Amino acid sequence: MNNLRDLAPLHLRNKRVRRYQGDDLCVAMSGLATSDQAIIRDLYAFLKRLCAIVKDGSGESRHDALLALLGERSADQIVEMTRRLGPASCAVDSSPLLSKTIHDVRGGGLTPLLGLLQFVEIERHAVAMDALYFLSRDHLKIMRNALLQLDDATREADLLPKIHDTRMIAEKHSGALLRSHGRAVHLEVVCPEHVAISECCVEFGALDRILYNLLNNACRHAATDHLKLALLPVPDASGENLRLVVVNTVSEADLKHLQSIDLGTLFKYGVSTTGSGSGLSVAAQFVANAFGLNSPEEAVAAQYLGARLIGDEFHVWFHWPVLAEY
């Protein structure tokens, strides 16, 4: 863990007077094209049904209900539907905020979830229902975080005080098998000390938007079938901040490319090797807002988040303020 402590300064000042709720990187449904609104509401309804199925009931009954749902709407059909999301709205509104929002609605927990659902359809046997529950629940929360007027009553409930700690991150990610971009990657979680990290569900949804962006990127580029997520309170176990680090081994080609660039530029909007260039810029904006910084560039320069190569391992990290009272 020593190399993870050396990634960035241990003391990073939180300049905010009041805690950040993670509720500002969002767009209103009314500003989207009618066709995109329909896709989003259809996806949200599907995920609510899926979440209800995998949350309750015995293993066999849940599996039968899951297959029945996929008989009505296959994972491939959901993939195709989400591919149509965005261009109509972005043709009218070319703002980075809209692009980032669409990116997270199409990605987030939905990317690994659809990988698992495709596996269920092909193999026709049960997968871990807990994984399907966590991913569907998380993506519903991400959609409510990102989209006003989608489900405002539930979003208001998501803003009510509710303490979340690192156990909730470790519970859903420890030993997870991420199926994404045609790959299956196991996720190891290292969490030596538990700390409180969020005071409401909307804030936790912002954390999920950051973390799934990092995990999906790592899964896409991993040269092995293993990823690591480390949750490290800094400066020590009493912690003022939590450092979250995703580590993956990279291929020789990726290694050469990453060695040739300033890794800080990966957090700029529109900069990417294979994706849209939105995911890491979302992370930079959320982290800057959480600590009351002037810009994502300031957050990267001061190492509130960043990336580093150590040998052939790519480390990407960000910090989040720990709750002062727990």
mmCIF file of C-alpha atoms in Angstrom:
data_model
loop_
_atom_site.group_PDB
_atom_site.id
_atom_site.type_symbol
_atom_site.label_atom_id
_atom_site.label_comp_id
_atom_site.label_asym_id
_atom_site.label_seq_id
_atom_site.Cartn_x
_atom_site.Cartn_y
_atom_site.Cartn_z
ATOM 1 C CA MET A 1 0.000 0.000 0.000
ATOM 2 C CA ASN A 2 2.990 2.320 0.362
ATOM 3 C CA ASN A 3 3.118 3.139 -3.343
ATOM 4 C CA LEU A 4 -0.577 4.126 -3.161
ATOM 5 C CA ARG A 5 0.183 6.537 -0.323
ATOM 6 C CA ASP A 6 2.941 8.088 -2.439
ATOM 7 C CA LEU A 7 0.720 8.777 -5.455
ATOM 8 C CA ALA A 8 -0.347 12.229 -4.246
ATOM 9 C CA PRO A 9 -0.092 14.601 -1.269
ATOM 10 C CA LEU A 10 -1.631 13.159 1.891
ATOM 11 C CA HIS A 11 -3.206 16.466 2.942
ATOM 12 C CA LEU A 12 -5.512 18.049 0.357
ATOM 13 C CA ARG A 13 -7.565 21.002 1.530
ATOM 14 C CA ASN A 14 -11.337 21.057 1.186
ATOM 15 C CA LYS A 15 -12.197 24.675 0.393
ATOM 16 C CA ARG A 16 -15.958 24.232 0.627
ATOM 17 C CA VAL A 17 -17.912 25.630 3.576
ATOM 18 C CA ARG A 18 -20.831 23.243 3.101
ATOM 19 C CA ARG A 19 -20.571 19.637 1.978
ATOM 20 C CA TYR A 20 -21.016 18.962 -1.718
ATOM 21 C CA GLN A 21 -24.096 16.918 -2.634
ATOM 22 C CA GLY A 22 -22.970 16.011 -6.140
ATOM 23 C CA ASP A 23 -26.211 17.326 -7.607
ATOM 24 C CA ASP A 24 -25.026 19.876 -10.174
ATOM 25 C CA LEU A 25 -23.639 17.956 -13.176
ATOM 26 C CA CYS A 26 -27.058 17.258 -14.630
ATOM 27 C CA VAL A 27 -29.391 18.297 -17.451
ATOM 28 C CA ALA A 28 -33.167 18.576 -17.663
ATOM 29 C CA MET A 29 -35.113 15.984 -19.619
ATOM 30 C CA SER A 30 -37.097 18.795 -21.254
ATOM 31 C CA GLY A 31 -33.918 20.000 -22.965
ATOM 32 C CA LEU A 32 -33.394 16.677 -24.750
ATOM 33 C CA ALA A 33 -34.772 15.627 -28.098
ATOM 34 C CA THR A 34 -38.144 13.863 -27.856
ATOM 35 C CA SER A 35 -36.615 10.643 -29.214
ATOM 36 C CA ASP A 36 -33.901 10.691 -26.524
ATOM 37 C CA GLN A 37 -36.443 11.351 -23.783
ATOM 38 C CA ALA A 38 -38.360 8.263 -24.915
ATOM 39 C CA ILE A 39 -35.219 6.092 -24.899
ATOM 40 C CA ILE A 40 -34.232 7.276 -21.421
ATOM 41 C CA ARG A 41 -37.683 6.676 -19.940
ATOM 42 C CA ASP A 42 -37.810 3.230 -21.580
ATOM 43 C CA LEU A 43 -34.373 2.341 -20.189
ATOM 44 C CA TYR A 44 -35.284 3.622 -16.725
ATOM 45 C CA ALA A 45 -38.488 1.550 -16.681
ATOM 46 C CA PHE A 46 -36.574 -1.570 -17.788
ATOM 47 C CA LEU A 47 -33.961 -1.110 -15.069
ATOM 48 C CA LYS A 48 -36.643 -0.602 -12.402
ATOM 49 C CA ARG A 49 -38.293 -3.886 -13.408
ATOM 50 C CA LEU A 50 -34.945 -5.667 -13.477
ATOM 51 C CA CYS A 51 -33.926 -4.276 -10.091
ATOM 52 C CA ALA A 52 -37.200 -5.413 -8.513
ATOM 53 C CA ILE A 53 -36.813 -8.916 -9.968
ATOM 54 C CA VAL A 54 -33.268 -9.542 -8.797
ATOM 55 C CA LYS A 55 -33.752 -7.939 -5.379
ATOM 56 C CA ASP A 56 -36.414 -10.298 -4.005
ATOM 57 C CA GLY A 57 -37.475 -13.922 -4.234
ATOM 58 C CA SER A 58 -35.706 -17.272 -4.296
ATOM 59 C CA GLY A 59 -32.834 -17.969 -6.676
ATOM 60 C CA GLU A 60 -34.856 -20.153 -9.047
ATOM 61 C CA SER A 61 -37.871 -17.853 -9.186
ATOM 62 C CA ARG A 62 -35.674 -14.829 -9.759
ATOM 63 C CA HIS A 63 -33.847 -16.597 -12.574
ATOM 64 C CA ASP A 64 -37.131 -17.564 -14.257
ATOM 65 C CA ALA A 65 -38.445 -14.008 -13.905
ATOM 66 C CA LEU A 66 -35.179 -12.636 -15.284
ATOM 67 C CA LEU A 67 -35.362 -14.886 -18.353
ATOM 68 C CA ALA A 68 -38.986 -13.835 -18.871
ATOM 69 C CA LEU A 69 -37.960 -10.159 -18.776
ATOM 70 C CA LEU A 70 -35.162 -10.794 -21.261
ATOM 71 C CA GLY A 71 -37.661 -12.599 -23.449
ATOM 72 C CA GLU A 72 -39.600 -9.344 -23.688
ATOM 73 C CA ARG A 73 -36.519 -7.147 -24.202
ATOM 74 C CA SER A 74 -33.126 -8.704 -24.848
ATOM 75 C CA ALA A 75 -29.834 -7.261 -23.683
ATOM 76 C CA ASP A 76 -28.829 -6.751 -27.321
ATOM 77 C CA GLN A 77 -31.985 -4.706 -27.867
ATOM 78 C CA ILE A 78 -31.096 -2.527 -24.884
ATOM 79 C CA VAL A 79 -27.567 -2.106 -26.283
ATOM 80 C CA GLU A 80 -28.989 -1.051 -29.638
ATOM 81 C CA MET A 81 -31.415 1.336 -27.961
ATOM 82 C CA THR A 82 -28.659 3.056 -25.972
ATOM 83 C CA ARG A 83 -26.530 3.402 -29.118
ATOM 84 C CA ARG A 84 -29.266 5.599 -30.563
ATOM 85 C CA LEU A 85 -29.199 7.845 -27.505
ATOM 86 C CA GLY A 86 -27.584 11.239 -27.843
ATOM 87 C CA PRO A 87 -27.024 12.378 -31.433
ATOM 88 C CA ALA A 88 -30.441 14.037 -31.784
ATOM 89 C CA SER A 89 -29.960 16.079 -28.596
ATOM 90 C CA CYS A 90 -26.295 16.859 -29.206
ATOM 91 C CA ALA A 91 -27.159 18.170 -32.695
ATOM 92 C CA VAL A 92 -29.074 20.976 -30.963
ATOM 93 C CA ASP A 93 -26.969 21.358 -27.788
ATOM 94 C CA SER A 94 -23.236 20.795 -28.309
ATOM 95 C CA SER A 95 -22.289 21.653 -24.710
ATOM 96 C CA PRO A 96 -19.757 19.439 -22.904
ATOM 97 C CA LEU A 97 -22.233 19.038 -20.018
ATOM 98 C CA LEU A 98 -24.807 17.370 -22.256
ATOM 99 C CA SER A 99 -22.184 15.145 -23.852
ATOM 100 C CA LYS A 100 -20.875 14.087 -20.439
ATOM 101 C CA THR A 101 -24.392 13.389 -19.181
ATOM 102 C CA ILE A 102 -25.282 11.233 -22.183
ATOM 103 C CA HIS A 103 -21.947 9.428 -21.779
ATOM 104 C CA ASP A 104 -22.717 8.473 -18.169
ATOM 105 C CA VAL A 105 -26.299 7.416 -18.930
ATOM 106 C CA ARG A 106 -25.003 5.125 -21.680
ATOM 107 C CA GLY A 107 -22.100 3.890 -19.521
ATOM 108 C CA GLY A 108 -21.886 3.831 -15.740
ATOM 109 C CA GLY A 109 -23.250 0.654 -14.187
ATOM 110 C CA LEU A 110 -25.111 -0.095 -17.426
ATOM 111 C CA THR A 111 -21.958 -1.201 -19.277
ATOM 112 C CA PRO A 112 -21.077 -4.129 -16.969
ATOM 113 C CA LEU A 113 -24.778 -4.860 -16.391
ATOM 114 C CA LEU A 114 -25.446 -5.418 -20.087
ATOM 115 C CA GLY A 115 -22.361 -7.632 -20.267
ATOM 116 C CA LEU A 116 -23.827 -9.828 -17.524
ATOM 117 C CA LEU A 117 -27.266 -9.911 -19.131
ATOM 118 C CA GLN A 118 -25.784 -10.954 -22.473
ATOM 119 C CA PHE A 119 -23.989 -13.778 -20.653
ATOM 120 C CA VAL A 120 -27.285 -14.903 -19.073
ATOM 121 C CA GLU A 121 -28.957 -15.000 -22.499
ATOM 122 C CA ILE A 122 -26.138 -16.957 -24.122
ATOM 123 C CA GLU A 123 -25.455 -19.443 -21.316
ATOM 124 C CA ARG A 124 -29.046 -19.666 -20.028
ATOM 125 C CA HIS A 125 -27.922 -20.262 -16.470
ATOM 126 C CA ALA A 126 -27.853 -18.188 -13.334
ATOM 127 C CA VAL A 127 -25.307 -15.526 -12.512
ATOM 128 C CA ALA A 128 -24.871 -13.819 -9.152
ATOM 129 C CA MET A 129 -28.167 -12.010 -8.620
ATOM 130 C CA ASP A 130 -26.490 -9.655 -6.157
ATOM 131 C CA ALA A 131 -24.298 -8.340 -8.983
ATOM 132 C CA LEU A 132 -27.333 -7.670 -11.175
ATOM 133 C CA TYR A 133 -29.053 -5.944 -8.270
ATOM 134 C CA PHE A 134 -26.109 -3.682 -7.419
ATOM 135 C CA LEU A 135 -25.523 -2.693 -11.042
ATOM 136 C CA SER A 136 -29.188 -1.987 -11.836
ATOM 137 C CA ARG A 137 -29.671 -0.104 -8.545
ATOM 138 C CA ASP A 138 -26.512 1.934 -9.113
ATOM 139 C CA HIS A 139 -27.418 2.881 -12.654
ATOM 140 C CA LEU A 140 -30.903 3.964 -11.646
ATOM 141 C CA LYS A 141 -29.240 6.230 -9.084
ATOM 142 C CA ILE A 142 -26.765 7.503 -11.695
ATOM 143 C CA MET A 143 -29.632 8.355 -14.053
ATOM 144 C CA ARG A 144 -31.450 10.272 -11.308
ATOM 145 C CA ASN A 145 -28.212 12.080 -10.460
ATOM 146 C CA ALA A 146 -27.682 13.088 -14.094
ATOM 147 C CA LEU A 147 -31.225 13.807 -15.292
ATOM 148 C CA LEU A 148 -33.673 16.273 -13.790
ATOM 149 C CA GLN A 149 -37.387 15.603 -14.448
ATOM 150 C CA LEU A 150 -36.795 11.866 -14.891
ATOM 151 C CA ASP A 151 -38.002 10.826 -11.437
ATOM 152 C CA ASP A 152 -37.968 13.952 -9.315
ATOM 153 C CA ALA A 153 -39.883 12.430 -6.387
ATOM 154 C CA THR A 154 -37.260 9.713 -5.937
ATOM 155 C CA ARG A 155 -34.474 12.227 -6.542
ATOM 156 C CA GLU A 156 -35.832 14.355 -3.701
ATOM 157 C CA ALA A 157 -35.766 11.262 -1.489
ATOM 158 C CA ASP A 158 -32.196 10.633 -2.668
ATOM 159 C CA LEU A 159 -31.265 14.064 -1.273
ATOM 160 C CA LEU A 160 -32.455 13.205 2.248
ATOM 161 C CA PRO A 161 -29.701 12.561 4.819
ATOM 162 C CA LYS A 162 -28.406 8.996 4.626
ATOM 163 C CA ILE A 163 -24.868 8.067 5.612
ATOM 164 C CA HIS A 164 -22.939 5.843 3.206
ATOM 165 C CA ASP A 165 -19.550 4.414 4.083
ATOM 166 C CA THR A 166 -16.890 2.476 2.244
ATOM 167 C CA ARG A 167 -18.537 -0.821 3.193
ATOM 168 C CA MET A 168 -21.148 -0.076 0.522
ATOM 169 C CA ILE A 169 -18.409 0.251 -2.108
ATOM 170 C CA ALA A 170 -16.552 -2.854 -0.932
ATOM 171 C CA GLU A 171 -19.764 -4.902 -0.685
ATOM 172 C CA LYS A 172 -20.766 -4.434 -4.302
ATOM 173 C CA HIS A 173 -17.317 -4.495 -5.920
ATOM 174 C CA SER A 174 -15.360 -7.112 -3.925
ATOM 175 C CA GLY A 175 -14.793 -10.124 -6.161
ATOM 176 C CA ALA A 176 -17.012 -8.691 -8.901
ATOM 177 C CA LEU A 177 -16.712 -10.076 -12.408
ATOM 178 C CA LEU A 178 -16.963 -7.157 -14.826
ATOM 179 C CA ARG A 179 -18.117 -8.100 -18.315
ATOM 180 C CA SER A 180 -17.433 -5.209 -20.647
ATOM 181 C CA HIS A 181 -16.264 -4.687 -24.225
ATOM 182 C CA GLY A 182 -16.272 -8.451 -24.787
ATOM 183 C CA ARG A 183 -14.035 -9.094 -21.793
ATOM 184 C CA ALA A 184 -14.446 -10.606 -18.336
ATOM 185 C CA VAL A 185 -12.271 -9.082 -15.616
ATOM 186 C CA HIS A 186 -12.190 -9.865 -11.896
ATOM 187 C CA LEU A 187 -12.105 -6.967 -9.454
ATOM 188 C CA GLU A 188 -10.149 -7.132 -6.197
ATOM 189 C CA VAL A 189 -10.996 -4.568 -3.517
ATOM 190 C CA VAL A 190 -8.515 -3.481 -0.864
ATOM 191 C CA CYS A 191 -10.077 -1.498 1.982
ATOM 192 C CA PRO A 192 -8.037 -1.536 5.220
ATOM 193 C CA GLU A 193 -10.206 0.974 7.111
ATOM 194 C CA HIS A 194 -13.868 1.913 6.692
ATOM 195 C CA VAL A 195 -14.877 5.582 6.681
ATOM 196 C CA ALA A 196 -18.075 7.500 5.969
ATOM 197 C CA ILE A 197 -17.937 8.963 2.486
ATOM 198 C CA SER A 198 -21.366 10.344 1.552
ATOM 199 C CA GLU A 199 -24.305 11.900 3.367
ATOM 200 C CA CYS A 200 -27.033 11.311 0.778
ATOM 201 C CA CYS A 201 -27.845 9.063 -2.177
ATOM 202 C CA VAL A 202 -27.386 11.796 -4.783
ATOM 203 C CA GLU A 203 -23.838 12.383 -3.547
ATOM 204 C CA PHE A 204 -23.207 8.637 -3.661
ATOM 205 C CA GLY A 205 -24.558 8.672 -7.222
ATOM 206 C CA ALA A 206 -21.871 11.235 -8.108
ATOM 207 C CA LEU A 207 -19.241 8.946 -6.584
ATOM 208 C CA ASP A 208 -20.610 6.068 -8.643
ATOM 209 C CA ARG A 209 -20.418 8.145 -11.828
ATOM 210 C CA ILE A 210 -16.713 8.730 -11.167
ATOM 211 C CA LEU A 211 -15.908 5.188 -10.094
ATOM 212 C CA TYR A 212 -17.728 3.403 -12.924
ATOM 213 C CA ASN A 213 -15.966 5.658 -15.440
ATOM 214 C CA LEU A 214 -12.616 4.583 -13.993
ATOM 215 C CA LEU A 215 -13.561 0.898 -13.760
ATOM 216 C CA ASN A 216 -15.042 0.746 -17.266
ATOM 217 C CA ASN A 217 -11.915 2.378 -18.691
ATOM 218 C CA ALA A 218 -9.672 -0.023 -16.778
ATOM 219 C CA CYS A 219 -11.695 -3.013 -17.961
ATOM 220 C CA ARG A 220 -11.418 -1.847 -21.566
ATOM 221 C CA HIS A 221 -7.632 -1.518 -21.376
ATOM 222 C CA ALA A 222 -6.655 -4.261 -18.903
ATOM 223 C CA ALA A 223 -3.977 -6.581 -20.244
ATOM 224 C CA THR A 224 -4.921 -9.277 -17.712
ATOM 225 C CA ASP A 225 -8.185 -10.558 -16.214
ATOM 226 C CA HIS A 226 -7.563 -8.743 -12.927
ATOM 227 C CA LEU A 227 -8.213 -5.195 -11.699
ATOM 228 C CA LYS A 228 -7.659 -3.712 -8.261
ATOM 229 C CA LEU A 229 -9.654 -1.022 -6.451
ATOM 230 C CA ALA A 230 -8.040 0.392 -3.322
ATOM 231 C CA LEU A 231 -9.876 2.582 -0.796
ATOM 232 C CA LEU A 232 -7.314 4.351 1.356
ATOM 233 C CA PRO A 233 -8.172 6.962 4.006
ATOM 234 C CA VAL A 234 -5.512 9.675 4.032
ATOM 235 C CA PRO A 235 -3.540 10.972 5.786
ATOM 236 C CA ASP A 236 -4.275 8.014 8.098
ATOM 237 C CA ALA A 237 -7.077 5.826 9.400
ATOM 238 C CA SER A 238 -8.819 8.854 10.953
ATOM 239 C CA GLY A 239 -8.676 10.326 7.427
ATOM 240 C CA GLU A 240 -9.805 13.706 6.176
ATOM 241 C CA ASN A 241 -10.151 12.340 2.638
ATOM 242 C CA LEU A 242 -10.599 8.978 0.982
ATOM 243 C CA ARG A 243 -8.236 8.104 -1.859
ATOM 244 C CA LEU A 244 -9.804 5.730 -4.391
ATOM 245 C CA VAL A 245 -7.312 4.083 -6.753
ATOM 246 C CA VAL A 246 -8.030 1.798 -9.724
ATOM 247 C CA VAL A 247 -5.061 -0.254 -10.937
ATOM 248 C CA ASN A 248 -4.766 -2.300 -14.116
ATOM 249 C CA THR A 249 -1.887 -3.812 -16.058
ATOM 250 C CA VAL A 250 -1.612 -2.344 -19.555
ATOM 251 C CA SER A 251 -0.533 -3.869 -22.849
ATOM 252 C CA GLU A 252 2.807 -3.049 -24.440
ATOM 253 C CA ALA A 253 1.089 -0.842 -27.029
ATOM 254 C CA ASP A 254 -0.878 1.080 -24.366
ATOM 255 C CA LEU A 255 2.258 1.370 -22.249
ATOM 256 C CA LYS A 256 4.212 2.995 -25.093
ATOM 257 C CA HIS A 257 1.378 5.429 -25.773
ATOM 258 C CA LEU A 258 0.926 6.393 -22.124
ATOM 259 C CA GLN A 259 4.667 6.902 -21.719
ATOM 260 C CA SER A 260 4.597 9.365 -24.607
ATOM 261 C CA ILE A 261 1.956 11.750 -23.231
ATOM 262 C CA ASP A 262 1.284 13.981 -20.244
ATOM 263 C CA LEU A 263 -1.134 11.789 -18.268
ATOM 264 C CA GLY A 264 -2.828 14.874 -16.842
ATOM 265 C CA THR A 265 -4.285 15.607 -20.276
ATOM 266 C CA LEU A 266 -6.421 12.438 -20.008
ATOM 267 C CA PHE A 267 -8.749 14.395 -17.712
ATOM 268 C CA LYS A 268 -9.451 17.075 -20.316
ATOM 269 C CA TYR A 269 -12.749 16.915 -22.164
ATOM 270 C CA GLY A 270 -12.402 15.364 -25.603
ATOM 271 C CA VAL A 271 -9.038 13.692 -24.904
ATOM 272 C CA SER A 272 -9.089 9.889 -25.196
ATOM 273 C CA THR A 273 -7.281 6.928 -26.699
ATOM 274 C CA THR A 274 -10.329 4.843 -27.625
ATOM 275 C CA GLY A 275 -13.432 6.449 -26.088
ATOM 276 C CA SER A 276 -15.333 9.722 -26.217
ATOM 277 C CA GLY A 277 -13.067 11.716 -23.933
ATOM 278 C CA SER A 278 -15.941 12.399 -21.534
ATOM 279 C CA GLY A 279 -15.482 9.904 -18.693
ATOM 280 C CA LEU A 280 -12.351 11.182 -16.991
ATOM 281 C CA SER A 281 -13.403 14.801 -17.513
ATOM 282 C CA VAL A 282 -16.602 13.984 -15.590
ATOM 283 C CA ALA A 283 -14.419 12.728 -12.748
ATOM 284 C CA ALA A 284 -12.285 15.880 -12.803
ATOM 285 C CA GLN A 285 -15.308 18.192 -12.670
ATOM 286 C CA PHE A 286 -16.989 16.288 -9.818
ATOM 287 C CA VAL A 287 -13.783 16.226 -7.760
ATOM 288 C CA ALA A 288 -13.145 19.927 -8.351
ATOM 289 C CA ASN A 289 -16.690 20.711 -7.220
ATOM 290 C CA ALA A 290 -16.449 18.418 -4.162
ATOM 291 C CA PHE A 291 -13.395 20.301 -2.869
ATOM 292 C CA GLY A 292 -14.496 23.799 -3.906
ATOM 293 C CA LEU A 293 -11.713 24.265 -6.451
ATOM 294 C CA ASN A 294 -11.830 26.764 -9.304
ATOM 295 C CA SER A 295 -11.567 24.257 -12.143
ATOM 296 C CA PRO A 296 -10.919 20.625 -13.105
ATOM 297 C CA GLU A 297 -7.466 21.774 -14.242
ATOM 298 C CA GLU A 298 -6.706 22.951 -10.703
ATOM 299 C CA ALA A 299 -7.864 19.585 -9.330
ATOM 300 C CA VAL A 300 -5.486 17.722 -11.649
ATOM 301 C CA ALA A 301 -2.562 20.108 -11.078
ATOM 302 C CA ALA A 302 -2.876 19.788 -7.281
ATOM 303 C CA GLN A 303 -3.279 15.989 -7.569
ATOM 304 C CA TYR A 304 -6.788 15.755 -6.130
ATOM 305 C CA LEU A 305 -7.042 13.230 -8.954
ATOM 306 C CA GLY A 306 -4.546 11.952 -11.435
ATOM 307 C CA ALA A 307 -2.890 9.048 -13.203
ATOM 308 C CA ARG A 308 0.541 7.443 -13.049
ATOM 309 C CA LEU A 309 2.387 4.521 -14.557
ATOM 310 C CA ILE A 310 4.330 2.314 -12.148
ATOM 311 C CA GLY A 311 6.050 -0.301 -14.256
ATOM 312 C CA ASP A 312 3.339 -1.721 -16.519
ATOM 313 C CA GLU A 313 0.560 -0.861 -14.071
ATOM 314 C CA PHE A 314 -1.670 2.130 -14.726
ATOM 315 C CA HIS A 315 -2.891 3.848 -11.557
ATOM 316 C CA VAL A 316 -5.726 6.354 -11.713
ATOM 317 C CA TRP A 317 -6.982 7.957 -8.516
ATOM 318 C CA PHE A 318 -9.291 10.547 -7.056
ATOM 319 C CA HIS A 319 -10.084 11.846 -3.585
ATOM 320 C CA TRP A 320 -13.362 12.506 -1.834
ATOM 321 C CA PRO A 321 -13.908 14.266 1.532
ATOM 322 C CA VAL A 322 -14.605 11.975 4.490
ATOM 323 C CA LEU A 323 -17.532 12.930 6.716
ATOM 324 C CA ALA A 324 -16.204 14.770 9.740
ATOM 325 C CA GLU A 325 -18.701 13.174 12.144
ATOM 326 C CA TYR A 326 -19.777 9.551 11.866
#
